[in-house]
Amino acid sequence: SQELEQSPQSLIVQEGKNLTINCTSSKTLYGLYWYKQKYGEGLIFLMMLQKGGEEKSHEKITAKLDEKKQQSSLHITASQPSHAGIYLCGADINQFYFGTGTSLTVIP
Amino acid sequence: GAGVSQSPSNKVTEKGKDVELRCDPISGHTALYWYRQSLGQGLEFLIYFQGNSAPDKSGLPSDRFSAERTGGSVSTLTIQRTQQEDSAVYLCASSSTTGGTGGGTQYFGPGTRLTVL
C-alpha cells in the first residue's frame, strides 16, 4: 500500500488550461513537499507546506495543505509546455515517502 | 520485482567518523541519483551517475562527500569526518534511459537515516 496517493496518475492538458494534482495521506502530515521530476536533472524542489491551511505560490504554481493536514493540492494556472514533467509529493512519515506521481503533458 | 534497496536503514555515528551508505538500484537501470533530505528542507540533489559517463557531482556539499558506482550497478556514498549538519535521510533513486511515457521515472529507495552525534 502507498502511504501517499496522488491523483490523477497522468494528465494531458492544452496549453493555457488550469489543472490540479492531489496528494492524499492516510496519516497526519507534519511536512509535505512538492517536487517536479525531469529526466537527467534530478528532482526539483518546488515548495514545502507545514501548517494546516497553509498555501504557497511559486510563479504559476500554488500548493495548499488542508486543515486536517492529510491532503495537499498543487494547482497550475495557465499551463505552459515548460510545466510538463512528473510531479511528486513527499512526506517524512517515520521514513521519507514519495507519492505515486502524476505525469503532466502540456500540448502547445 | 525488486525495487531500489539501501543499507543500512539507520546509522548513528559520532562526529568525525567516516560512514558508507549503499544503494542497489533496480536491475538494468543505468541512471542512479543520490539525494539528501534534511529536516524541514526540500530534497537536495547530491550526485548523478549515467552509464559509464563521468558523474555529475555538482550537488555534493563539500569534499568530504564522495560516491562511486561499481560495474554500473551498486553505488556507495561516503561521508568522511562526519559533522552534525550531515544528519539527514539519504535517498537513492534509479531510472532507465528509455524515453517516452514512464521512461526516466526515478524510483526511490527507502533511504538511510543518518544521525551524527
Coordinates of C-alpha atoms in Angstrom, one line a residue:
Chain A
S1 CA 0.0 0.0 0.0
Q2 CA 1.1 3.5 -0.7
E3 CA 1.4 6.0 2.2
L4 CA 0.9 8.8 -0.3
E5 CA -1.6 8.5 -3.1
Q6 CA -1.6 11.0 -5.9
S7 CA -4.3 11.7 -8.5
P8 CA -4.6 11.8 -11.3
Q9 CA -1.9 9.4 -12.4
S10 CA -1.4 11.2 -15.7
L11 CA -2.8 14.4 -17.1
I12 CA -2.8 15.8 -20.6
V13 CA -3.9 19.4 -21.0
Q14 CA -3.9 22.1 -23.6
E15 CA -1.5 25.0 -23.1
G16 CA -3.2 27.8 -21.2
K17 CA -5.5 25.5 -19.2
N18 CA -5.5 25.2 -15.4
L19 CA -5.0 21.9 -13.6
T20 CA -4.9 20.4 -10.2
I21 CA -2.9 17.5 -8.7
N22 CA -3.9 15.9 -5.4
C23 CA -1.8 14.1 -2.8
T24 CA -3.6 12.2 0.0
S25 CA -2.1 10.6 3.1
S26 CA -3.8 8.2 5.5
K27 CA -1.8 9.8 8.3
T28 CA -1.4 13.3 9.5
L29 CA 1.3 15.2 7.6
Y30 CA 3.8 17.3 9.5
G31 CA 5.6 18.5 6.4
L32 CA 4.5 18.0 2.8
Y33 CA 6.9 18.6 -0.1
W34 CA 6.2 19.0 -3.8
Y35 CA 8.8 18.2 -6.4
K36 CA 9.0 18.2 -10.2
Q37 CA 10.9 15.4 -11.8
K38 CA 12.8 15.9 -15.0
Y39 CA 14.9 13.1 -16.5
G40 CA 18.7 13.5 -16.1
E41 CA 18.3 16.6 -13.8
G42 CA 17.2 15.1 -10.6
L43 CA 14.2 16.2 -8.6
I44 CA 13.4 19.9 -8.5
F45 CA 12.1 21.1 -5.1
L46 CA 9.0 23.3 -5.6
M47 CA 7.8 24.1 -2.1
M48 CA 7.1 22.8 1.4
L49 CA 4.0 23.1 3.4
Q50 CA 3.8 22.6 7.2
K51 CA 0.8 24.2 8.7
G52 CA -2.8 23.2 8.1
G53 CA -4.4 25.6 5.8
E54 CA -1.0 26.9 4.5
E55 CA -0.9 27.9 0.9
K56 CA 2.3 28.8 -1.0
S57 CA 2.8 30.0 -4.6
H58 CA 5.8 30.0 -6.9
E59 CA 5.2 31.6 -10.3
K60 CA 2.1 30.0 -11.6
I61 CA 2.1 27.0 -9.2
T62 CA 0.2 27.1 -6.0
A63 CA 0.1 24.4 -3.3
K64 CA -2.1 24.1 -0.3
L65 CA -2.2 21.8 2.7
D66 CA -5.7 21.2 4.0
E67 CA -6.6 22.0 7.6
K68 CA -6.7 18.4 8.6
K69 CA -3.2 18.0 7.2
Q70 CA -3.9 14.9 5.3
Q71 CA -4.2 16.2 1.8
S72 CA -2.4 18.6 -0.4
S73 CA -3.3 20.0 -3.8
L74 CA -1.0 21.5 -6.4
H75 CA -2.6 23.9 -8.8
I76 CA -1.1 25.2 -12.0
T77 CA -2.6 28.2 -13.7
A78 CA -2.4 28.9 -17.4
S79 CA -0.2 25.8 -18.0
Q80 CA 2.8 26.0 -20.4
P81 CA 4.9 23.3 -22.1
S82 CA 7.6 24.1 -19.6
H83 CA 5.3 22.7 -16.8
A84 CA 5.4 19.3 -18.3
G85 CA 7.0 16.6 -16.2
I86 CA 6.3 14.3 -13.3
Y87 CA 5.1 15.9 -10.1
L88 CA 5.7 14.1 -6.9
C89 CA 4.6 14.9 -3.4
G90 CA 6.7 13.7 -0.5
A91 CA 6.5 13.5 3.3
D92 CA 8.5 12.2 6.2
I93 CA 6.3 9.6 8.0
N94 CA 8.8 7.7 10.0
Q95 CA 10.7 7.3 6.8
F96 CA 10.6 9.5 3.7
Y97 CA 7.8 8.6 1.3
F98 CA 7.0 9.8 -2.2
G99 CA 3.6 9.9 -3.7
T100 CA 2.7 7.7 -6.7
G101 CA 3.5 10.6 -9.1
T102 CA 1.5 12.5 -11.7
S103 CA 2.7 12.7 -15.2
L104 CA 1.8 16.0 -16.8
T105 CA 1.8 16.6 -20.6
V106 CA 1.1 20.1 -21.9
I107 CA 0.1 20.3 -25.5
P108 CA 1.1 23.6 -27.3
Chain B
G1 CA 10.0 -7.2 -8.9
A2 CA 12.8 -5.9 -6.6
G3 CA 12.9 -2.1 -6.2
V4 CA 15.8 0.1 -5.1
S5 CA 17.3 -1.0 -1.9
Q6 CA 19.5 0.9 0.5
S7 CA 21.6 -0.1 3.5
P8 CA 21.8 0.5 6.4
S9 CA 18.3 1.8 7.1
N10 CA 19.6 3.7 10.1
K11 CA 23.1 4.8 11.0
V12 CA 24.1 6.6 14.2
T13 CA 27.7 7.7 14.2
E14 CA 30.0 10.0 16.2
K15 CA 31.2 13.3 14.8
G16 CA 34.4 12.9 12.9
K17 CA 33.8 9.3 11.9
D18 CA 33.5 8.1 8.3
V19 CA 30.3 6.5 7.0
E20 CA 29.4 4.5 3.9
L21 CA 25.9 4.3 2.6
R22 CA 25.0 1.7 0.0
C23 CA 22.4 1.7 -2.8
D24 CA 21.3 -1.2 -5.0
P25 CA 19.4 0.2 -8.0
I26 CA 16.8 -1.6 -10.0
S27 CA 18.5 -4.1 -12.3
G28 CA 19.0 -2.7 -15.8
H29 CA 18.6 0.9 -14.7
T30 CA 21.6 2.9 -15.9
A31 CA 20.9 6.2 -14.1
L32 CA 21.4 6.5 -10.4
Y33 CA 20.9 9.5 -8.2
W34 CA 21.7 10.4 -4.6
Y35 CA 19.7 12.9 -2.6
R36 CA 19.7 14.3 0.9
Q37 CA 16.6 15.1 2.8
S38 CA 17.3 17.3 5.8
L39 CA 14.7 18.1 8.4
G40 CA 12.3 20.8 7.3
Q41 CA 14.1 21.2 3.9
G42 CA 13.4 20.1 0.4
L43 CA 15.2 17.2 -1.2
E44 CA 18.8 18.2 -2.1
F45 CA 20.4 16.7 -5.2
L46 CA 23.9 15.3 -4.5
I47 CA 25.2 13.3 -7.4
Y48 CA 24.0 11.6 -10.6
F49 CA 25.5 8.6 -12.5
Q50 CA 24.6 7.8 -16.0
G51 CA 26.1 4.6 -17.5
N52 CA 29.8 4.9 -17.9
S53 CA 29.8 8.7 -18.2
A54 CA 31.6 10.9 -15.7
P55 CA 29.2 11.5 -12.8
D56 CA 27.5 14.9 -12.2
K57 CA 29.0 15.9 -8.8
S58 CA 27.6 19.4 -8.8
G59 CA 25.4 18.8 -5.8
L60 CA 28.0 17.4 -3.4
P61 CA 28.1 19.9 -0.5
S62 CA 31.8 19.5 0.3
D63 CA 34.9 17.5 -0.5
R64 CA 34.1 15.2 2.5
F65 CA 31.4 13.7 0.3
S66 CA 32.2 11.2 -2.5
A67 CA 30.4 8.5 -4.3
E68 CA 31.3 5.6 -6.5
R69 CA 29.3 3.3 -8.7
T70 CA 30.9 -0.1 -9.4
G71 CA 30.2 -2.0 -12.5
G72 CA 27.4 0.3 -13.4
S73 CA 25.2 -1.1 -10.6
V74 CA 25.7 -0.7 -6.9
S75 CA 26.7 2.7 -5.6
T76 CA 28.3 3.8 -2.3
L77 CA 28.1 7.3 -0.9
T78 CA 30.9 8.0 1.5
I79 CA 31.0 10.8 4.0
Q80 CA 34.3 11.5 5.7
R81 CA 34.8 13.2 9.0
T82 CA 31.1 13.5 9.6
Q83 CA 29.6 16.6 11.1
Q84 CA 26.3 17.1 12.9
E85 CA 24.9 19.0 9.9
D86 CA 25.3 15.9 7.8
S87 CA 22.4 14.3 9.8
A88 CA 19.7 13.6 7.3
V89 CA 17.9 11.0 5.3
Y90 CA 20.0 10.0 2.3
L91 CA 17.9 8.7 -0.6
C92 CA 19.0 6.9 -3.7
A93 CA 17.0 6.6 -6.9
S94 CA 17.4 4.9 -10.2
S95 CA 15.9 5.2 -13.6
S96 CA 16.1 3.7 -17.1
T97 CA 17.3 5.5 -20.1
T98 CA 14.3 4.9 -22.3
G99 CA 12.2 7.9 -23.2
G100 CA 8.5 8.2 -23.7
T101 CA 5.8 7.7 -21.1
G102 CA 7.2 6.3 -17.9
G103 CA 10.8 6.5 -19.2
G104 CA 13.1 8.3 -17.0
T105 CA 10.9 8.0 -14.0
Q106 CA 13.0 7.8 -10.9
Y107 CA 12.3 5.0 -8.4
F108 CA 13.4 5.7 -4.9
G109 CA 14.8 3.5 -2.2
P110 CA 13.6 3.7 1.4
G111 CA 16.6 5.9 2.4
T112 CA 19.2 5.7 5.1
R113 CA 18.6 7.9 8.1
L114 CA 22.0 9.2 9.3
T115 CA 22.4 10.7 12.7
V116 CA 25.7 12.3 13.7
L117 CA 26.1 12.8 17.4

